[in-house]
Amino acid sequence: MPVIEAHARRALAMSEGFVQLARAQPAQAYRLETLDLRDVLVEAVDACWPLAQARAVALDGAAPAQECLVSGDRSMLIRALVNLIDNAPKHGSSSGGRVQCELVAAGAGWRIEVADAGAPLMPDLAAGLFTAFRRGVTGAPGTGLGLAFLQTVARHQAGWRGLAQGNAFFIELPADAAG
Protein backbone atom coordinates (compact mmCIF):
# COMPACT_ATOMS: atom_id res chain seq x y z
CA MET A 1 0.00 0.00 0.00
CA PRO A 2 2.79 2.57 0.75
CA VAL A 3 4.13 2.14 -2.81
CA ILE A 4 0.74 2.90 -4.32
CA GLU A 5 0.35 5.91 -2.05
CA ALA A 6 3.79 7.24 -3.07
CA HIS A 7 2.93 6.85 -6.77
CA ALA A 8 -0.42 8.57 -6.23
CA ARG A 9 1.27 11.52 -4.49
CA ARG A 10 3.82 11.84 -7.27
CA ALA A 11 1.06 11.76 -9.92
CA LEU A 12 -0.88 14.42 -8.00
CA ALA A 13 2.21 16.63 -7.70
CA MET A 14 2.92 16.26 -11.41
CA SER A 15 -0.70 17.11 -12.29
CA GLU A 16 -0.54 20.20 -10.08
CA GLY A 17 2.71 21.24 -11.77
CA PHE A 18 1.16 20.80 -15.21
CA VAL A 19 -1.82 22.94 -14.23
CA GLN A 20 0.39 25.68 -12.78
CA LEU A 21 2.61 25.76 -15.85
CA ALA A 22 -0.38 25.76 -18.21
CA ARG A 23 -1.98 28.65 -16.30
CA ALA A 24 1.26 30.61 -16.46
CA GLN A 25 1.69 30.29 -20.25
CA PRO A 26 -0.87 32.75 -21.71
CA ALA A 27 -0.12 36.44 -21.19
CA GLN A 28 -3.80 37.14 -20.49
CA ALA A 29 -3.55 34.98 -17.36
CA TYR A 30 -1.59 37.75 -15.61
CA ARG A 31 -3.27 40.41 -13.52
CA LEU A 32 -0.54 43.00 -13.27
CA GLU A 33 -0.64 45.47 -10.44
CA THR A 34 1.89 47.62 -8.62
CA LEU A 35 3.06 45.61 -5.65
CA ASP A 36 5.80 45.63 -3.09
CA LEU A 37 8.11 42.63 -3.51
CA ARG A 38 8.79 42.68 0.24
CA ASP A 39 5.19 41.52 0.79
CA VAL A 40 5.52 38.83 -1.89
CA LEU A 41 8.71 37.54 -0.27
CA VAL A 42 7.12 37.42 3.19
CA GLU A 43 4.11 35.46 1.87
CA ALA A 44 6.31 32.95 0.05
CA VAL A 45 8.62 32.43 3.04
CA ASP A 46 5.60 32.03 5.34
CA ALA A 47 4.10 29.44 3.00
CA CYS A 48 7.34 27.42 3.07
CA TRP A 49 8.03 27.79 6.78
CA PRO A 50 6.25 24.60 7.97
CA LEU A 51 8.03 22.42 5.42
CA ALA A 52 11.41 23.95 6.29
CA GLN A 53 10.76 23.35 9.98
CA ALA A 54 9.76 19.74 9.30
CA ARG A 55 13.07 19.28 7.46
CA ALA A 56 14.99 21.04 10.27
CA VAL A 57 16.20 23.70 7.84
CA ALA A 58 16.50 27.35 8.92
CA LEU A 59 14.63 29.67 6.57
CA ASP A 60 15.69 33.33 6.60
CA GLY A 61 14.45 36.32 4.65
CA ALA A 62 15.98 39.77 4.23
CA ALA A 63 14.70 42.85 2.42
CA PRO A 64 15.43 46.58 2.26
CA ALA A 65 13.51 48.99 4.48
CA GLN A 66 12.21 50.97 1.48
CA GLU A 67 9.41 49.89 -0.83
CA CYS A 68 10.46 47.53 -3.63
CA LEU A 69 7.76 48.25 -6.20
CA VAL A 70 7.24 46.24 -9.36
CA SER A 71 4.41 45.66 -11.78
CA GLY A 72 3.53 42.01 -11.39
CA ASP A 73 0.97 39.33 -10.75
CA ARG A 74 1.01 38.68 -7.02
CA SER A 75 -0.20 35.08 -7.07
CA MET A 76 2.13 34.04 -9.92
CA LEU A 77 5.13 35.64 -8.20
CA ILE A 78 4.34 34.02 -4.87
CA ARG A 79 3.99 30.60 -6.53
CA ALA A 80 7.30 31.08 -8.39
CA LEU A 81 9.08 32.00 -5.15
CA VAL A 82 7.49 29.11 -3.28
CA ASN A 83 8.90 26.83 -5.99
CA LEU A 84 12.38 28.30 -5.51
CA ILE A 85 12.25 28.20 -1.73
CA ASP A 86 10.84 24.66 -1.70
CA ASN A 87 13.61 23.46 -4.04
CA ALA A 88 16.40 24.70 -1.77
CA PRO A 89 15.98 22.26 1.13
CA LYS A 90 14.95 19.42 -1.20
CA HIS A 91 18.00 19.72 -3.45
CA GLY A 92 20.58 21.59 -1.41
CA SER A 93 20.39 22.11 2.32
CA SER A 94 20.27 19.03 4.44
CA SER A 95 18.81 18.77 7.92
CA GLY A 96 20.33 21.50 10.05
CA GLY A 97 21.08 23.59 6.94
CA ARG A 98 19.99 27.08 6.02
CA VAL A 99 18.04 28.65 3.16
CA GLN A 100 18.54 32.39 2.67
CA CYS A 101 15.98 34.47 0.73
CA GLU A 102 17.15 37.98 -0.03
CA LEU A 103 15.53 40.89 -1.86
CA VAL A 104 18.09 43.37 -3.19
CA ALA A 105 18.28 46.24 -5.66
CA ALA A 106 19.57 45.10 -9.04
CA GLY A 107 20.22 47.60 -11.80
CA ALA A 108 16.89 49.22 -12.65
CA GLY A 109 14.88 46.72 -10.65
CA TRP A 110 14.80 44.17 -7.87
CA ARG A 111 16.20 40.68 -7.42
CA ILE A 112 14.97 37.97 -5.09
CA GLU A 113 17.68 35.40 -4.58
CA VAL A 114 17.21 32.05 -2.85
CA ALA A 115 20.39 30.31 -1.76
CA ASP A 116 20.97 27.10 0.11
CA ALA A 117 24.00 25.74 1.90
CA GLY A 118 24.36 22.73 -0.38
CA ALA A 119 27.06 21.92 -2.88
CA PRO A 120 27.22 24.34 -5.83
CA LEU A 121 25.60 23.27 -9.08
CA MET A 122 27.73 22.97 -12.17
CA PRO A 123 26.75 25.76 -14.64
CA ASP A 124 26.09 23.35 -17.52
CA LEU A 125 23.65 21.33 -15.38
CA ALA A 126 21.99 24.42 -13.90
CA ALA A 127 21.21 26.02 -17.29
CA GLY A 128 19.10 23.03 -18.32
CA LEU A 129 17.04 23.04 -15.12
CA PHE A 130 14.80 25.83 -16.45
CA THR A 131 13.47 23.41 -19.10
CA ALA A 132 10.34 21.47 -18.15
CA PHE A 133 11.01 17.99 -16.76
CA ARG A 134 14.75 18.59 -16.32
CA ARG A 135 15.84 17.65 -12.85
CA GLY A 136 19.02 17.81 -10.86
CA VAL A 137 21.04 14.82 -9.80
CA THR A 138 20.05 14.76 -6.11
CA GLY A 139 17.25 12.22 -6.50
CA ALA A 140 14.96 14.45 -4.42
CA PRO A 141 11.23 14.24 -5.12
CA GLY A 142 9.82 16.57 -7.73
CA THR A 143 8.49 16.82 -11.24
CA GLY A 144 11.01 19.11 -12.91
CA LEU A 145 8.40 21.82 -13.51
CA GLY A 146 9.16 24.37 -10.76
CA LEU A 147 12.00 26.22 -12.49
CA ALA A 148 10.17 26.09 -15.85
CA PHE A 149 7.29 27.82 -14.05
CA LEU A 150 9.71 30.41 -12.63
CA GLN A 151 11.06 31.11 -16.11
CA THR A 152 7.57 31.53 -17.56
CA VAL A 153 6.48 33.90 -14.79
CA ALA A 154 9.64 36.00 -15.10
CA ARG A 155 9.30 36.28 -18.90
CA HIS A 156 5.64 37.39 -18.73
CA GLN A 157 6.52 40.13 -16.25
CA ALA A 158 9.43 41.60 -18.22
CA GLY A 159 11.89 39.96 -15.87
CA TRP A 160 14.50 37.26 -16.01
CA ARG A 161 15.68 34.34 -13.93
CA GLY A 162 18.95 32.62 -13.43
CA LEU A 163 21.60 31.10 -11.25
CA ALA A 164 23.62 33.78 -9.47
CA GLN A 165 26.16 31.38 -8.00
CA GLY A 166 26.42 27.63 -7.68
CA ASN A 167 23.48 27.34 -5.31
CA ALA A 168 21.60 30.67 -5.55
CA PHE A 169 18.70 30.93 -7.97
CA PHE A 170 16.99 34.27 -8.57
CA ILE A 171 14.17 36.12 -10.25
CA GLU A 172 14.75 39.71 -11.25
CA LEU A 173 12.03 42.21 -12.16
CA PRO A 174 12.16 45.80 -13.38
CA ALA A 175 11.14 48.45 -10.87
CA ASP A 176 7.67 49.87 -11.37
CA ALA A 177 7.65 53.33 -12.92
CA ALA A 178 5.56 54.52 -9.94
CA GLY A 179 8.30 53.35 -7.55
mmCIF file with all atom_site columns, N, CA and C in Angstrom, residues 4 9 36 41 55 59 64-65 68 97 112 123-125 128 131 139 143 150-151 157 165-166 168 176 178-179:
data_model
loop_
_atom_site.group_PDB
_atom_site.id
_atom_site.type_symbol
_atom_site.label_atom_id
_atom_site.label_alt_id
_atom_site.label_comp_id
_atom_site.label_asym_id
_atom_site.label_entity_id
_atom_site.label_seq_id
_atom_site.pdbx_PDB_ins_code
_atom_site.Cartn_x
_atom_site.Cartn_y
_atom_site.Cartn_z
_atom_site.occupancy
_atom_site.B_iso_or_equiv
_atom_site.pdbx_formal_charge
_atom_site.auth_seq_id
_atom_site.auth_comp_id
_atom_site.auth_asym_id
_atom_site.auth_atom_id
_atom_site.pdbx_PDB_model_num
ATOM 1  N N  . ILE A 1 4   ? 1.850  2.316  -3.563  1.00 0.00 ? 4   ILE A N  1
ATOM 2  C CA . ILE A 1 4   ? 0.736  2.897  -4.323  1.00 0.00 ? 4   ILE A CA 1
ATOM 3  C C  . ILE A 1 4   ? 0.503  4.331  -3.880  1.00 0.00 ? 4   ILE A C  1
ATOM 4  N N  . ARG A 1 9   ? 0.812  10.169 -4.858  1.00 0.00 ? 9   ARG A N  1
ATOM 5  C CA . ARG A 1 9   ? 1.272  11.517 -4.488  1.00 0.00 ? 9   ARG A CA 1
ATOM 6  C C  . ARG A 1 9   ? 2.126  12.133 -5.589  1.00 0.00 ? 9   ARG A C  1
ATOM 7  N N  . ASP A 1 36  ? 4.531  45.551 -3.809  1.00 0.00 ? 36  ASP A N  1
ATOM 8  C CA . ASP A 1 36  ? 5.804  45.632 -3.086  1.00 0.00 ? 36  ASP A CA 1
ATOM 9  C C  . ASP A 1 36  ? 6.360  44.213 -2.961  1.00 0.00 ? 36  ASP A C  1
ATOM 10 N N  . LEU A 1 41  ? 7.687  38.376 -0.903  1.00 0.00 ? 41  LEU A N  1
ATOM 11 C CA . LEU A 1 41  ? 8.711  37.541 -0.273  1.00 0.00 ? 41  LEU A CA 1
ATOM 12 C C  . LEU A 1 41  ? 8.226  37.000 1.070   1.00 0.00 ? 41  LEU A C  1
ATOM 13 N N  . ARG A 1 55  ? 11.797 19.789 7.964   1.00 0.00 ? 55  ARG A N  1
ATOM 14 C CA . ARG A 1 55  ? 13.075 19.279 7.459   1.00 0.00 ? 55  ARG A CA 1
ATOM 15 C C  . ARG A 1 55  ? 14.251 19.747 8.310   1.00 0.00 ? 55  ARG A C  1
ATOM 16 N N  . LEU A 1 59  ? 15.101 28.905 7.712   1.00 0.00 ? 59  LEU A N  1
ATOM 17 C CA . LEU A 1 59  ? 14.634 29.672 6.566   1.00 0.00 ? 59  LEU A CA 1
ATOM 18 C C  . LEU A 1 59  ? 14.656 31.145 6.941   1.00 0.00 ? 59  LEU A C  1
ATOM 19 N N  . PRO A 1 64  ? 15.152 45.182 1.910   1.00 0.00 ? 64  PRO A N  1
ATOM 20 C CA . PRO A 1 64  ? 15.434 46.576 2.256   1.00 0.00 ? 64  PRO A CA 1
ATOM 21 C C  . PRO A 1 64  ? 14.276 47.197 3.046   1.00 0.00 ? 64  PRO A C  1
ATOM 22 N N  . ALA A 1 65  ? 14.553 48.291 3.733   1.00 0.00 ? 65  ALA A N  1
ATOM 23 C CA . ALA A 1 65  ? 13.513 48.992 4.481   1.00 0.00 ? 65  ALA A CA 1
ATOM 24 C C  . ALA A 1 65  ? 12.559 49.735 3.548   1.00 0.00 ? 65  ALA A C  1
ATOM 25 N N  . CYS A 1 68  ? 9.832  48.178 -2.476  1.00 0.00 ? 68  CYS A N  1
ATOM 26 C CA . CYS A 1 68  ? 10.463 47.529 -3.626  1.00 0.00 ? 68  CYS A CA 1
ATOM 27 C C  . CYS A 1 68  ? 9.364  47.271 -4.651  1.00 0.00 ? 68  CYS A C  1
ATOM 28 N N  . GLY A 1 97  ? 20.564 22.593 7.880   1.00 0.00 ? 97  GLY A N  1
ATOM 29 C CA . GLY A 1 97  ? 21.080 23.590 6.941   1.00 0.00 ? 97  GLY A CA 1
ATOM 30 C C  . GLY A 1 97  ? 20.307 24.893 7.006   1.00 0.00 ? 97  GLY A C  1
ATOM 31 N N  . ILE A 1 112 ? 15.160 38.848 -6.235  1.00 0.00 ? 112 ILE A N  1
ATOM 32 C CA . ILE A 1 112 ? 14.975 37.969 -5.091  1.00 0.00 ? 112 ILE A CA 1
ATOM 33 C C  . ILE A 1 112 ? 15.815 36.738 -5.364  1.00 0.00 ? 112 ILE A C  1
ATOM 34 N N  . PRO A 1 123 ? 27.498 24.870 -13.743 1.00 0.00 ? 123 PRO A N  1
ATOM 35 C CA . PRO A 1 123 ? 26.748 25.758 -14.636 1.00 0.00 ? 123 PRO A CA 1
ATOM 36 C C  . PRO A 1 123 ? 26.062 25.046 -15.802 1.00 0.00 ? 123 PRO A C  1
ATOM 37 N N  . ASP A 1 124 ? 26.712 24.032 -16.383 1.00 0.00 ? 124 ASP A N  1
ATOM 38 C CA . ASP A 1 124 ? 26.087 23.346 -17.523 1.00 0.00 ? 124 ASP A CA 1
ATOM 39 C C  . ASP A 1 124 ? 24.839 22.580 -17.087 1.00 0.00 ? 124 ASP A C  1
ATOM 40 N N  . LEU A 1 125 ? 24.827 22.020 -15.896 1.00 0.00 ? 125 LEU A N  1
ATOM 41 C CA . LEU A 1 125 ? 23.645 21.334 -15.381 1.00 0.00 ? 125 LEU A CA 1
ATOM 42 C C  . LEU A 1 125 ? 22.568 22.345 -15.029 1.00 0.00 ? 125 LEU A C  1
ATOM 43 N N  . GLY A 1 128 ? 20.159 23.888 -17.817 1.00 0.00 ? 128 GLY A N  1
ATOM 44 C CA . GLY A 1 128 ? 19.095 23.030 -18.318 1.00 0.00 ? 128 GLY A CA 1
ATOM 45 C C  . GLY A 1 128 ? 17.927 22.862 -17.365 1.00 0.00 ? 128 GLY A C  1
ATOM 46 N N  . THR A 1 131 ? 14.267 24.108 -18.089 1.00 0.00 ? 131 THR A N  1
ATOM 47 C CA . THR A 1 131 ? 13.472 23.412 -19.096 1.00 0.00 ? 131 THR A CA 1
ATOM 48 C C  . THR A 1 131 ? 12.554 22.425 -18.374 1.00 0.00 ? 131 THR A C  1
ATOM 49 N N  . GLY A 1 139 ? 18.223 13.282 -6.742  1.00 0.00 ? 139 GLY A N  1
ATOM 50 C CA . GLY A 1 139 ? 17.254 12.218 -6.504  1.00 0.00 ? 139 GLY A CA 1
ATOM 51 C C  . GLY A 1 139 ? 16.117 12.648 -5.595  1.00 0.00 ? 139 GLY A C  1
ATOM 52 N N  . THR A 1 143 ? 8.937  17.110 -9.885  1.00 0.00 ? 143 THR A N  1
ATOM 53 C CA . THR A 1 143 ? 8.494  16.816 -11.241 1.00 0.00 ? 143 THR A CA 1
ATOM 54 C C  . THR A 1 143 ? 9.349  17.472 -12.319 1.00 0.00 ? 143 THR A C  1
ATOM 55 N N  . LEU A 1 150 ? 9.001  29.175 -12.971 1.00 0.00 ? 150 LEU A N  1
ATOM 56 C CA . LEU A 1 150 ? 9.708  30.412 -12.630 1.00 0.00 ? 150 LEU A CA 1
ATOM 57 C C  . LEU A 1 150 ? 10.100 31.174 -13.887 1.00 0.00 ? 150 LEU A C  1
ATOM 58 N N  . GLN A 1 151 ? 10.643 30.469 -14.863 1.00 0.00 ? 151 GLN A N  1
ATOM 59 C CA . GLN A 1 151 ? 11.060 31.112 -16.111 1.00 0.00 ? 151 GLN A CA 1
ATOM 60 C C  . GLN A 1 151 ? 9.867  31.740 -16.830 1.00 0.00 ? 151 GLN A C  1
ATOM 61 N N  . GLN A 1 157 ? 6.530  38.911 -17.052 1.00 0.00 ? 157 GLN A N  1
ATOM 62 C CA . GLN A 1 157 ? 6.522  40.132 -16.253 1.00 0.00 ? 157 GLN A CA 1
ATOM 63 C C  . GLN A 1 157 ? 7.758  40.978 -16.524 1.00 0.00 ? 157 GLN A C  1
ATOM 64 N N  . GLN A 1 165 ? 24.959 32.120 -8.368  1.00 0.00 ? 165 GLN A N  1
ATOM 65 C CA . GLN A 1 165 ? 26.159 31.382 -8.004  1.00 0.00 ? 165 GLN A CA 1
ATOM 66 C C  . GLN A 1 165 ? 25.766 29.921 -8.008  1.00 0.00 ? 165 GLN A C  1
ATOM 67 N N  . GLY A 1 166 ? 26.656 29.063 -7.604  1.00 0.00 ? 166 GLY A N  1
ATOM 68 C CA . GLY A 1 166 ? 26.422 27.632 -7.684  1.00 0.00 ? 166 GLY A CA 1
ATOM 69 C C  . GLY A 1 166 ? 25.202 27.098 -6.977  1.00 0.00 ? 166 GLY A C  1
ATOM 70 N N  . ALA A 1 168 ? 22.483 29.524 -5.775  1.00 0.00 ? 168 ALA A N  1
ATOM 71 C CA . ALA A 1 168 ? 21.604 30.669 -5.549  1.00 0.00 ? 168 ALA A CA 1
ATOM 72 C C  . ALA A 1 168 ? 20.830 30.997 -6.823  1.00 0.00 ? 168 ALA A C  1
ATOM 73 N N  . ASP A 1 176 ? 8.869  49.238 -10.821 1.00 0.00 ? 176 ASP A N  1
ATOM 74 C CA . ASP A 1 176 ? 7.667  49.870 -11.369 1.00 0.00 ? 176 ASP A CA 1
ATOM 75 C C  . ASP A 1 176 ? 7.945  51.361 -11.555 1.00 0.00 ? 176 ASP A C  1
ATOM 76 N N  . ALA A 1 178 ? 6.115  53.749 -11.064 1.00 0.00 ? 178 ALA A N  1
ATOM 77 C CA . ALA A 1 178 ? 5.561  54.520 -9.942  1.00 0.00 ? 178 ALA A CA 1
ATOM 78 C C  . ALA A 1 178 ? 6.495  54.490 -8.742  1.00 0.00 ? 178 ALA A C  1
ATOM 79 N N  . GLY A 1 179 ? 7.434  53.492 -8.724  1.00 0.00 ? 179 GLY A N  1
ATOM 80 C CA . GLY A 1 179 ? 8.298  53.347 -7.547  1.00 0.00 ? 179 GLY A CA 1
ATOM 81 C C  . GLY A 1 179 ? 9.678  53.725 -7.887  1.00 0.00 ? 179 GLY A C  1
#
